[in-house]
mmCIF file of C-alpha atoms in Angstrom:
data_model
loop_
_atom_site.group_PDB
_atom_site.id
_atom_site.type_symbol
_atom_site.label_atom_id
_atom_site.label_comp_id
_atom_site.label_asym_id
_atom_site.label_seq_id
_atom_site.Cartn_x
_atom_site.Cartn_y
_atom_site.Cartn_z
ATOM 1 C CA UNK A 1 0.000 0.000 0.000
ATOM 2 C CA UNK A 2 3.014 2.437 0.622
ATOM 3 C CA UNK A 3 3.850 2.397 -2.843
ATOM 4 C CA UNK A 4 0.313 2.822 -4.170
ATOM 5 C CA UNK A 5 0.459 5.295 -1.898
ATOM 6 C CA UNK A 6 3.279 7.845 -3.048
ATOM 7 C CA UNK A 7 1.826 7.022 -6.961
ATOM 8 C CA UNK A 8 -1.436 8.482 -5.877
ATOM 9 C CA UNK A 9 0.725 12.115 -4.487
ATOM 10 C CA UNK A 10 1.599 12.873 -7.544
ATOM 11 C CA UNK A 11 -2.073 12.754 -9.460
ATOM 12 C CA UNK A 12 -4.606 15.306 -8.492
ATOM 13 C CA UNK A 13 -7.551 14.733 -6.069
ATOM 14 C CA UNK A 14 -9.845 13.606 -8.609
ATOM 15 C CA UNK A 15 -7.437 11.107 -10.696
ATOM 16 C CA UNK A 16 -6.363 9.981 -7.237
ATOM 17 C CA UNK A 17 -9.625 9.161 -5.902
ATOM 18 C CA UNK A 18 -10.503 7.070 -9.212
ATOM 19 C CA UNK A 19 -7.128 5.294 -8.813
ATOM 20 C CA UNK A 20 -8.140 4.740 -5.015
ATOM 21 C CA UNK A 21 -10.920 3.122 -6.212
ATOM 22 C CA UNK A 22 -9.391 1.127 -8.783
ATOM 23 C CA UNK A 23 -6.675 -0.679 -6.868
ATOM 24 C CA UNK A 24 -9.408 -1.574 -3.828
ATOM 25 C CA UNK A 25 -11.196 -3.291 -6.495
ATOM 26 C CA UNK A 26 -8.428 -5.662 -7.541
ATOM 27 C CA UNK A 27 -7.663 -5.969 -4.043
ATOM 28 C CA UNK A 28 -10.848 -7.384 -3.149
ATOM 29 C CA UNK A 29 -11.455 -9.116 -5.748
ATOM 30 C CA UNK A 30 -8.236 -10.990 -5.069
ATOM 31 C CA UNK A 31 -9.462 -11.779 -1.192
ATOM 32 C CA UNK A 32 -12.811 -13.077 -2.544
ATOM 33 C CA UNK A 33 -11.298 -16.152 -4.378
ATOM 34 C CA UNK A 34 -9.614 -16.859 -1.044
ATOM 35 C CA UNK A 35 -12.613 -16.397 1.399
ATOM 36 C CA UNK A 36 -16.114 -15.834 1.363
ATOM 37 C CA UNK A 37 -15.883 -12.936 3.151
ATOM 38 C CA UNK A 38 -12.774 -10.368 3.028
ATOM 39 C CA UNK A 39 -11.196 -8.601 5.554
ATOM 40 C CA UNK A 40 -10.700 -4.880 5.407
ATOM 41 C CA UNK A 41 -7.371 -3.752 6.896
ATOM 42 C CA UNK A 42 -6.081 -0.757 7.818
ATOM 43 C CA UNK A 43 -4.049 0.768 4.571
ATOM 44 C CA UNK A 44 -7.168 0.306 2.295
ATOM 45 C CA UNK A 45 -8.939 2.041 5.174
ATOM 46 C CA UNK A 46 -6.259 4.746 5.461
ATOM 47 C CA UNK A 47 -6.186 5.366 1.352
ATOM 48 C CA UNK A 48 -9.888 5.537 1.165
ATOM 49 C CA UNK A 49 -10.014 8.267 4.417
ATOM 50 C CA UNK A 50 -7.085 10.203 2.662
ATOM 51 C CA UNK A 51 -7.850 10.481 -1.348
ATOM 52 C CA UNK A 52 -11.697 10.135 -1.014
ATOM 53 C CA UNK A 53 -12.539 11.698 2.055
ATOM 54 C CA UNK A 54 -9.923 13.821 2.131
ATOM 55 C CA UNK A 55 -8.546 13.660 5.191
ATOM 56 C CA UNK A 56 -5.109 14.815 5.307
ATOM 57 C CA UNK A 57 -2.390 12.227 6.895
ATOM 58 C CA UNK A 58 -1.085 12.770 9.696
ATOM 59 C CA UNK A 59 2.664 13.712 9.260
ATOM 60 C CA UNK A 60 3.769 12.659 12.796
ATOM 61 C CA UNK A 61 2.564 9.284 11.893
ATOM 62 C CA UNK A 62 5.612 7.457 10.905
ATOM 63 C CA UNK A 63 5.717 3.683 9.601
ATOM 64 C CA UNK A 64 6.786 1.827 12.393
ATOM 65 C CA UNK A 65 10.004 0.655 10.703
ATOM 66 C CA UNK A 66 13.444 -0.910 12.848
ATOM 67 C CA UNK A 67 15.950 1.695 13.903
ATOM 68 C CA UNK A 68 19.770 0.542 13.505
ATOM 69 C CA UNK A 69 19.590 0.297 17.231
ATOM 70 C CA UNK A 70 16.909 -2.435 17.697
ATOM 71 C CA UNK A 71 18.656 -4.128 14.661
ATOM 72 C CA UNK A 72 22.194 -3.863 16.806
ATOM 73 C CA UNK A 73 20.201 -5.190 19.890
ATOM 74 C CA UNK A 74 18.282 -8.026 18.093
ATOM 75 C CA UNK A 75 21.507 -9.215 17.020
ATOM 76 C CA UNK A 76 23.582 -8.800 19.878
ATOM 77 C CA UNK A 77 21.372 -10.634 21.851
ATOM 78 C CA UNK A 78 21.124 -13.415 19.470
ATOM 79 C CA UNK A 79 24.414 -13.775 19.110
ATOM 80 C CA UNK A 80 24.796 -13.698 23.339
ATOM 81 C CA UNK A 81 21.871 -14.613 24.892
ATOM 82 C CA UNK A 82 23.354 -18.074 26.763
ATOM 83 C CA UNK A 83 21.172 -21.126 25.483
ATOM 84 C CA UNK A 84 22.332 -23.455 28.376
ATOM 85 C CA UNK A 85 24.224 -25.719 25.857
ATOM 86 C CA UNK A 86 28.852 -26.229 25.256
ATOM 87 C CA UNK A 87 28.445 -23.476 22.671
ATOM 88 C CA UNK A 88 28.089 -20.811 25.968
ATOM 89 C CA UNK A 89 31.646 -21.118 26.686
ATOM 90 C CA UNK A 90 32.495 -20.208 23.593
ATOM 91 C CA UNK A 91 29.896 -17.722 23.392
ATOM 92 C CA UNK A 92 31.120 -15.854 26.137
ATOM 93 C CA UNK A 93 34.589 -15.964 25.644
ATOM 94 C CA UNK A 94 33.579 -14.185 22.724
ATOM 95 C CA UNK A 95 31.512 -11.771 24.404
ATOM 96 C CA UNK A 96 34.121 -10.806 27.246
ATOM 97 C CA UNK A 97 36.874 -10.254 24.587
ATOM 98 C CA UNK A 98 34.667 -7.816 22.314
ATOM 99 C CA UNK A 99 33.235 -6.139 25.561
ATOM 100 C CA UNK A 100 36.562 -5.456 26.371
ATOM 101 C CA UNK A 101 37.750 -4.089 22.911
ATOM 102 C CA UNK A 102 34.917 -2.132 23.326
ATOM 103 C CA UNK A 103 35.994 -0.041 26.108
ATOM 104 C CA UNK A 104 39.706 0.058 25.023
ATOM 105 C CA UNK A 105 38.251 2.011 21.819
ATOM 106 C CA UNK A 106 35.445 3.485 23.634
ATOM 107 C CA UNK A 107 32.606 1.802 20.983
ATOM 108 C CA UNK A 108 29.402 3.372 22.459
ATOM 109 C CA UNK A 109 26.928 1.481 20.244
ATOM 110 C CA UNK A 110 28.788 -1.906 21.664
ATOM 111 C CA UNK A 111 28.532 -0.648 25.450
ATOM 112 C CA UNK A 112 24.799 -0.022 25.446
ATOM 113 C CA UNK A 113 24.343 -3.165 23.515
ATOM 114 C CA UNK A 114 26.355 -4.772 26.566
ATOM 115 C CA UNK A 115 24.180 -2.699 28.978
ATOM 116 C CA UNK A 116 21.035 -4.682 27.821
ATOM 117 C CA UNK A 117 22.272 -7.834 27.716
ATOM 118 C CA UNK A 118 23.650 -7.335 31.251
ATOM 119 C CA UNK A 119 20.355 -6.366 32.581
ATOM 120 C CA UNK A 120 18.134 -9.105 31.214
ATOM 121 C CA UNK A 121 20.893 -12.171 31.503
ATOM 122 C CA UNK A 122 21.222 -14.021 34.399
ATOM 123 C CA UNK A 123 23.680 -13.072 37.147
ATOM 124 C CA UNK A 124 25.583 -16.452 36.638
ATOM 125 C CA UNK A 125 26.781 -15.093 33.033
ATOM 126 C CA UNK A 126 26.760 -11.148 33.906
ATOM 127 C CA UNK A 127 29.493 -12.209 36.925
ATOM 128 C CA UNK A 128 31.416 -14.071 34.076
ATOM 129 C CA UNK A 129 31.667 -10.829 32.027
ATOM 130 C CA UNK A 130 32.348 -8.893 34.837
ATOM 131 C CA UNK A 131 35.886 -11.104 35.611
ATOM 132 C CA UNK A 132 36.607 -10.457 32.079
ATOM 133 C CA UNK A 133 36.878 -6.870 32.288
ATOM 134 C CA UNK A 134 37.975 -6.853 35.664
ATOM 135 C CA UNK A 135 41.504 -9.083 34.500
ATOM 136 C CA UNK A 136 41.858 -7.193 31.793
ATOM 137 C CA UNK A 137 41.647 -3.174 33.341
ATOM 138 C CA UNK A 138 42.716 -4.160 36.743
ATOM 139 C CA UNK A 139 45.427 -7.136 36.337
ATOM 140 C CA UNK A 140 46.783 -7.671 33.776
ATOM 141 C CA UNK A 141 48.372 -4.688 32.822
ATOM 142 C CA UNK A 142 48.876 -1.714 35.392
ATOM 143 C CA UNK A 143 47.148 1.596 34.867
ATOM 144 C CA UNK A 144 44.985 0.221 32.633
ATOM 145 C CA UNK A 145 41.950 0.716 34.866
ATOM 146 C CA UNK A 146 41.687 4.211 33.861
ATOM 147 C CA UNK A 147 40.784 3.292 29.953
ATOM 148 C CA UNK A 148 37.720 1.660 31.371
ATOM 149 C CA UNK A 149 37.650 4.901 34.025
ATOM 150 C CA UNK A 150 37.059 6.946 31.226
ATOM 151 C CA UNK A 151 34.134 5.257 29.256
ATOM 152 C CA UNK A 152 31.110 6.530 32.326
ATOM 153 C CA UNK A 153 31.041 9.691 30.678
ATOM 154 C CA UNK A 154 30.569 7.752 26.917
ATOM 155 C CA UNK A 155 28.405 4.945 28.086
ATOM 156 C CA UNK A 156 26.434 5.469 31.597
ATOM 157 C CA UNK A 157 24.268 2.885 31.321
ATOM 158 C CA UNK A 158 27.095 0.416 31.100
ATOM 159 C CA UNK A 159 28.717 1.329 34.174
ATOM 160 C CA UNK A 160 25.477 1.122 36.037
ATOM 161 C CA UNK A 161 25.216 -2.424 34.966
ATOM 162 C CA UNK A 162 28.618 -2.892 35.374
ATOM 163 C CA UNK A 163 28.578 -2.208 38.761
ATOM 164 C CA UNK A 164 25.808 -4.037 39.749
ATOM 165 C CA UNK A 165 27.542 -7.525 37.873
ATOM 166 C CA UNK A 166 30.932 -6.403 39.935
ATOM 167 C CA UNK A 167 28.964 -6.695 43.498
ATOM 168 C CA UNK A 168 27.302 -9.547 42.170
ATOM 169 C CA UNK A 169 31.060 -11.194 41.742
ATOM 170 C CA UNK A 170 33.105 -10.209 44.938
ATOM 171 C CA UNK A 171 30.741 -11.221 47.678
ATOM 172 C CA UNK A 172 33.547 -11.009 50.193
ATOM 173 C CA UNK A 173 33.190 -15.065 50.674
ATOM 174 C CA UNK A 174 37.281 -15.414 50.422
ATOM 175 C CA UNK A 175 40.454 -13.519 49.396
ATOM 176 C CA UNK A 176 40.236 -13.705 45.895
ATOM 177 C CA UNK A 177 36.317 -12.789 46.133
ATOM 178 C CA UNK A 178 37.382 -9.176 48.213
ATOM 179 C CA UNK A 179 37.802 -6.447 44.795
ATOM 180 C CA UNK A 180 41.358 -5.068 44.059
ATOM 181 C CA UNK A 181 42.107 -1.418 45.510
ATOM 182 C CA UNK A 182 41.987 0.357 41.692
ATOM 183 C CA UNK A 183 38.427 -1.444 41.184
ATOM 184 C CA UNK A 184 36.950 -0.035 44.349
ATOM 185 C CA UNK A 185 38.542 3.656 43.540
ATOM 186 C CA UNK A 186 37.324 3.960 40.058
ATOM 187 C CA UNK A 187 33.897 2.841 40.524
ATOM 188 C CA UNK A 188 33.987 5.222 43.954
ATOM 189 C CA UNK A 189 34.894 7.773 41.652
ATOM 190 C CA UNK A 190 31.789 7.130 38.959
ATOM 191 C CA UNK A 191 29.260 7.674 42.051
ATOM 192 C CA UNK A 192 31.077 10.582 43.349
ATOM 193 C CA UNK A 193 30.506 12.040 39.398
ATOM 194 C CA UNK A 194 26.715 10.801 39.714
ATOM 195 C CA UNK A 195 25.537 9.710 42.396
ATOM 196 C CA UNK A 196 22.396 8.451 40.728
ATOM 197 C CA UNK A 197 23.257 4.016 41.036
ATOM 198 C CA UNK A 198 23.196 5.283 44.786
ATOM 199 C CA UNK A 199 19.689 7.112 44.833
ATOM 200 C CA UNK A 200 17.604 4.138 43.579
ATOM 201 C CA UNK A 201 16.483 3.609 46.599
ATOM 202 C CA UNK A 202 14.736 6.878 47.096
ATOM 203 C CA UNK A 203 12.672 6.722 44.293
ATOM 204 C CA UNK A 204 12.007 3.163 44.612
ATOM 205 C CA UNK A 205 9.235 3.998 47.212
ATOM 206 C CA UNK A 206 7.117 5.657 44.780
ATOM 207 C CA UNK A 207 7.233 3.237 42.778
ATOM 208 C CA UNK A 208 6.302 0.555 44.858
ATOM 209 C CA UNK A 209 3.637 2.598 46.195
ATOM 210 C CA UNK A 210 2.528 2.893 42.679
ATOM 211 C CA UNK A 211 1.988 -0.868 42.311
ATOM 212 C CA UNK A 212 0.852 -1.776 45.692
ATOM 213 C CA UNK A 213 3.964 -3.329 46.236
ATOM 214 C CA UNK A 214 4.862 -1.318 48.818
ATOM 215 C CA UNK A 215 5.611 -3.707 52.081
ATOM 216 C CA UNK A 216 5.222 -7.332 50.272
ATOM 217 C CA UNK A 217 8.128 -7.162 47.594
ATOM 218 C CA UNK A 218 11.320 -7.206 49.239
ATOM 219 C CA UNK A 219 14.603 -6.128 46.670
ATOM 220 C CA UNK A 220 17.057 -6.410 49.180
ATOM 221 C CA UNK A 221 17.254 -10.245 50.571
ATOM 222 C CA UNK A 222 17.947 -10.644 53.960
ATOM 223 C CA UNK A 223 19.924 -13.239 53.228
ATOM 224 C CA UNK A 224 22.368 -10.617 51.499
ATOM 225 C CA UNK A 225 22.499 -8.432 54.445
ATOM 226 C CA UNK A 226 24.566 -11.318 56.788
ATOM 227 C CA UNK A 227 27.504 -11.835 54.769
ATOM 228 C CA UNK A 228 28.206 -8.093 54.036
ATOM 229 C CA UNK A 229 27.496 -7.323 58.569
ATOM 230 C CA UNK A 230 29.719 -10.926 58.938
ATOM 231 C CA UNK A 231 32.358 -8.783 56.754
ATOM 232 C CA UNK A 232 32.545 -5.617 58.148
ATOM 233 C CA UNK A 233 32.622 -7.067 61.674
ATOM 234 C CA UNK A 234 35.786 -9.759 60.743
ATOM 235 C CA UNK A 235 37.421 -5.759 59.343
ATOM 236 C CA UNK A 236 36.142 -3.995 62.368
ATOM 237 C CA UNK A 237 37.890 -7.015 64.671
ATOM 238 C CA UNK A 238 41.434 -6.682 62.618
ATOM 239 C CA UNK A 239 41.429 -2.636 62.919
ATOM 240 C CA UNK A 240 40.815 -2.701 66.291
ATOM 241 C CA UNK A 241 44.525 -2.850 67.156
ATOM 242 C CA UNK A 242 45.468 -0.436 64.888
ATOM 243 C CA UNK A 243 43.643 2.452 66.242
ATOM 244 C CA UNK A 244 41.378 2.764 63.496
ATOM 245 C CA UNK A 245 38.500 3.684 65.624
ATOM 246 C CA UNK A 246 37.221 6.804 63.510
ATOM 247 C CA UNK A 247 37.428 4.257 60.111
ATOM 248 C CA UNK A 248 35.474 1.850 62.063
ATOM 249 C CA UNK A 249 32.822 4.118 63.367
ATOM 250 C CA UNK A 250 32.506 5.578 59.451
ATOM 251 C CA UNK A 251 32.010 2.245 58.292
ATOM 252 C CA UNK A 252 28.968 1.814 60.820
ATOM 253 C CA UNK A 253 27.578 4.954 60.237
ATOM 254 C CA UNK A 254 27.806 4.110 56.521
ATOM 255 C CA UNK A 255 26.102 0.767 57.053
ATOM 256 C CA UNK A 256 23.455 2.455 59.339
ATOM 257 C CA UNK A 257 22.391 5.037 56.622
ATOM 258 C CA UNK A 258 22.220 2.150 54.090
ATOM 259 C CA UNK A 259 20.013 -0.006 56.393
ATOM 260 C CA UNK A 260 17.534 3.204 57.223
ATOM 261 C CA UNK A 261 17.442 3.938 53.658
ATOM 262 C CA UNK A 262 16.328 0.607 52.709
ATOM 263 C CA UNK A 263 13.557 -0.333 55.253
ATOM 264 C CA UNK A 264 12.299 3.402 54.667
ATOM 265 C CA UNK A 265 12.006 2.574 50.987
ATOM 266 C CA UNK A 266 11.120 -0.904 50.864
ATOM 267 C CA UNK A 267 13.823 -2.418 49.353
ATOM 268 C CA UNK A 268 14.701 -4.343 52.933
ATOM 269 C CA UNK A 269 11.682 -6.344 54.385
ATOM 270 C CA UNK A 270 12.970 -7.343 58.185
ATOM 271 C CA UNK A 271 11.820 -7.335 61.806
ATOM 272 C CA UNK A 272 13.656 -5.037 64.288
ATOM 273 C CA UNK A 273 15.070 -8.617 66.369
ATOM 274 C CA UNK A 274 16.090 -10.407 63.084
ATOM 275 C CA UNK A 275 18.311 -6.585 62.688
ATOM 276 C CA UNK A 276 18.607 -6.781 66.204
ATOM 277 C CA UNK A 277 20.006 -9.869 66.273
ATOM 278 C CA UNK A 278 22.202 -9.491 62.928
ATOM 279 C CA UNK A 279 24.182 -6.608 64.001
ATOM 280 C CA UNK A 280 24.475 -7.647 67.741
ATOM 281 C CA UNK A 281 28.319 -8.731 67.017
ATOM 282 C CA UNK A 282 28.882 -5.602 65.526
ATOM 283 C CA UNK A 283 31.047 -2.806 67.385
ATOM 284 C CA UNK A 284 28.603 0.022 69.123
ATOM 285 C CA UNK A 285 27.967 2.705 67.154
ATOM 286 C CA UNK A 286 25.047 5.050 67.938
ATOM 287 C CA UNK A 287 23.596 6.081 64.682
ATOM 288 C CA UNK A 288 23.404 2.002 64.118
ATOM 289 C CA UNK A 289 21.553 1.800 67.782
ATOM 290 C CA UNK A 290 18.861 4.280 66.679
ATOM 291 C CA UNK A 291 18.251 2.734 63.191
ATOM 292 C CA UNK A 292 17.588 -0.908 64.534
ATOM 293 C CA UNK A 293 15.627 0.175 67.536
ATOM 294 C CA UNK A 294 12.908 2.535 65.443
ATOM 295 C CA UNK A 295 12.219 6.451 65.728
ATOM 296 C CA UNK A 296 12.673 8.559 68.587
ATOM 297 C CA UNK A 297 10.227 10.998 66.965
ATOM 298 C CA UNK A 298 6.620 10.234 66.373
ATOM 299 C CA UNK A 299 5.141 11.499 62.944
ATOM 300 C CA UNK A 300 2.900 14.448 62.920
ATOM 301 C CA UNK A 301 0.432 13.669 60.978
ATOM 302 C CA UNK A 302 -2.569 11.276 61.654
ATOM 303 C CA UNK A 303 -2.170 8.495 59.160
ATOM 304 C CA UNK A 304 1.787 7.399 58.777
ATOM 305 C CA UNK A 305 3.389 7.618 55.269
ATOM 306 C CA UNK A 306 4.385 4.858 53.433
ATOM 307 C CA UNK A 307 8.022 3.819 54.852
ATOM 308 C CA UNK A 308 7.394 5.484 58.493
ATOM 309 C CA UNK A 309 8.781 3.569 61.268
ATOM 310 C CA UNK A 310 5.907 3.091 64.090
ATOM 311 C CA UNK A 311 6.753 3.881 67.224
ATOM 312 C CA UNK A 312 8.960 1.389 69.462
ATOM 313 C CA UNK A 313 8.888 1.565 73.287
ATOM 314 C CA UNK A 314 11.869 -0.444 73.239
ATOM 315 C CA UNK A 315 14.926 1.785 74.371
ATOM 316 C CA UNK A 316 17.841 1.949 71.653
ATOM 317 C CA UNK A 317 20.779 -0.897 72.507
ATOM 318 C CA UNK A 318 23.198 -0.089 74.827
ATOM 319 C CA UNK A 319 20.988 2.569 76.665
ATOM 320 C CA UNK A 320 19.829 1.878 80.050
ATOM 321 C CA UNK A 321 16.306 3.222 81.266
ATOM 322 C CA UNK A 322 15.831 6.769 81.493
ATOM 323 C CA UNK A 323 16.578 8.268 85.029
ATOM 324 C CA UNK A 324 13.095 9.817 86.333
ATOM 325 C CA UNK A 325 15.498 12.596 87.236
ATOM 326 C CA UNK A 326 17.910 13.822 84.378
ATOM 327 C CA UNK A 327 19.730 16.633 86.487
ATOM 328 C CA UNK A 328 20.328 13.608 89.131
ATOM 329 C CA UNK A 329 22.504 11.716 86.319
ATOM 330 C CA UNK A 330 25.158 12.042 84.088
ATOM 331 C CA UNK A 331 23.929 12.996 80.357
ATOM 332 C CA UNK A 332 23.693 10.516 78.311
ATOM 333 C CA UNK A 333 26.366 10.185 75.172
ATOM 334 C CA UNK A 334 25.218 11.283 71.812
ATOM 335 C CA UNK A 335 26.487 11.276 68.457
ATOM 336 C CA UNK A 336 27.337 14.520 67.094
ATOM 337 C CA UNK A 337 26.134 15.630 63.712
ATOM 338 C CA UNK A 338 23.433 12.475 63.622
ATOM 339 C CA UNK A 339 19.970 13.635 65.318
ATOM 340 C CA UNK A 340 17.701 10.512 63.912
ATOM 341 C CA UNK A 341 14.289 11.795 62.097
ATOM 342 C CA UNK A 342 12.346 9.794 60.090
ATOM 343 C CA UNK A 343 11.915 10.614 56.641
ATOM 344 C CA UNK A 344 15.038 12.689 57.179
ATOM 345 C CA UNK A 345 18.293 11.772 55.039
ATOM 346 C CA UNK A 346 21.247 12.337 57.377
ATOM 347 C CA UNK A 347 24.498 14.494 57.021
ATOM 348 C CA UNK A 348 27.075 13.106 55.097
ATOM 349 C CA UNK A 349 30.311 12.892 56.536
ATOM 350 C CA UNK A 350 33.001 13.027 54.121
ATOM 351 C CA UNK A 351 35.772 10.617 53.955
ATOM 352 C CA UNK A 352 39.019 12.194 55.652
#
């Protein structure tokens, strides 16, 4: 119909509304041999409303034809996509060694294609591709991490992905599973340029909300949450004699934010004991206290918002009872700089 189509733009109305005519006869006439009765679809439809009826087409209203891009992707994914069967081996031997020529010569179209097939592939094969990259920028040769540095500001996306498949990989189990020093700089250096893969979380509420999902779909497993606290206690327990008490009480205060962020949003689905109990090992650390033992402010409003914490009567770890008499007693100690309000984000601390 496309070409009958442009024919009929160059005749006048009149010629072009005979011609309309013409061709729909042949054209049914052609379905009628077939079956007994014929079905109208939409270009003789759309020929018919424009050169009989006049009514002009609309110019936004593009064929629906496939860019370059969804070409690239249909391929790349063909080529990739792991079928469960010896040819994967191959296949992504293949994939980790174009990946990786990718970045060296900064091949955008290749990096987003990568991006895709990172975020629909299963995290056995993503991990896989991850290693890849990770030998080849950060040891094999030295230095070389900063080719693959360079590429967030060419391919975004990517590195988002990237990152994800690099926690995926070092889950801290063992010594080879603990990322090298230039891996944990660079990507520390992506978030510091965008701290977007690190505010997820607070739009994730919305979203959940959204779908009534708020409360019953747990992102963050539980499950995930007891290796990483296991972790940064066996760090906490071999800086202790090296008076690395400030790095130590960073790293809580960074694990406390993470946690409040989390339940607040949804991601995290826990009770207070199972928290309770998971980061009972840990070193005290106040902000960590408050965030496991619920609010010390009530909300203000009648009905609480998504992500509020209700009320606990349980005091905070490590606190005694309150005295009925504060001026009797000795102040309790607080943590500067970290007054706990729900809903709240609280002040970042740089790094010294």
């Amino acid at each position: 119909m496309s070409d009958i189509r442009h024919s009929l733009l160059r005749r006048d109305a009149l010629s072009a509304a005979k011609e309309v005519l013409y061709h729909l006869d042949i054209y049914f006439s052609n379905q009628l041999q077939s079956a007994p009765l014929p079905i109208v679809d939409k270009g003789p439809v759309e020929l018919l409303e424009e050169f009989v009826f006049q009514v002009p087409k609309e110019r936004g209203a593009q064929p629906k034809e496939q860019t370059k891009d969804s070409v690239r992707q249909i391929i790349f994914s063909s080529l990739f996509s792991p079928q469960g069967n010896k040819a994967d081996d191959s296949r992504m031997s293949l994939l980790g060694k174009l990946v990786s020529m990718a970045v060296a010569v900064c091949r955008i179209p290749v990096l987003e294609c990568a991006a895709s097939w990172l975020q629909r592939t299963p995290v056995v094969y993503c991990v896989r591709l991850a290693r890849a990259l990770v030998d080849d920028y950060c040891c094999l040769v030295p230095g070389s991490v900063q080719t693959l540095k360079q590429i967030f500001s060419a391919s975004p996306r990517f590195c988002c992905q990237f990152i994800t498949s690099v926690t995926a990989l070092y889950d801290l189990s063992s010594d080879d599973l603990i990322p090298p020093l230039d891996l944990l700089e660079m990507i520390v250096s992506w978030i510091f340029e965008d701290p977007s893969v690190l505010q997820v979380l607070l739009t994730l509420q919305l979203h959940l909300t959204e779908k009534n999902l708020y409360g019953r779909l747990g992102l963050i497993l539980f499950d995930h949450m007891v290796p990483l606290v296991e972790e940064i206690n066996r760090l906490a327990d071999e800086l202790n004699p090296l008076n690395a008490s400030q790095e130590i009480e960073l790293s809580l205060d960074r694990l406390a934010q993470a946690l409040q962020v989390a339940m607040a949003s949804g991601a995290l689905l826990c009770t207070r004991d199972d928290l309770r109990t998971l980061c009972s090992r840990l070193p005290h650390n106040n902000l960590l206290q408050l965030v496991i033992s619920g609010p010390v402010q009530q909300s203000p409003h009648a009905a609480l918002p998504p992500g509020f914490y209700p009320h606990i009567h349980t005091p905070p770890l490590g606190y005694g009872a309150v005295p009925a008499h504060p001026a009797a007693h000795p102040a309790l100690p607080t943590h500067p700089g970290h007054t706990f309000i729900s809903g709240v984000p609280f002040p970042f601390r740089p790094i010294r």
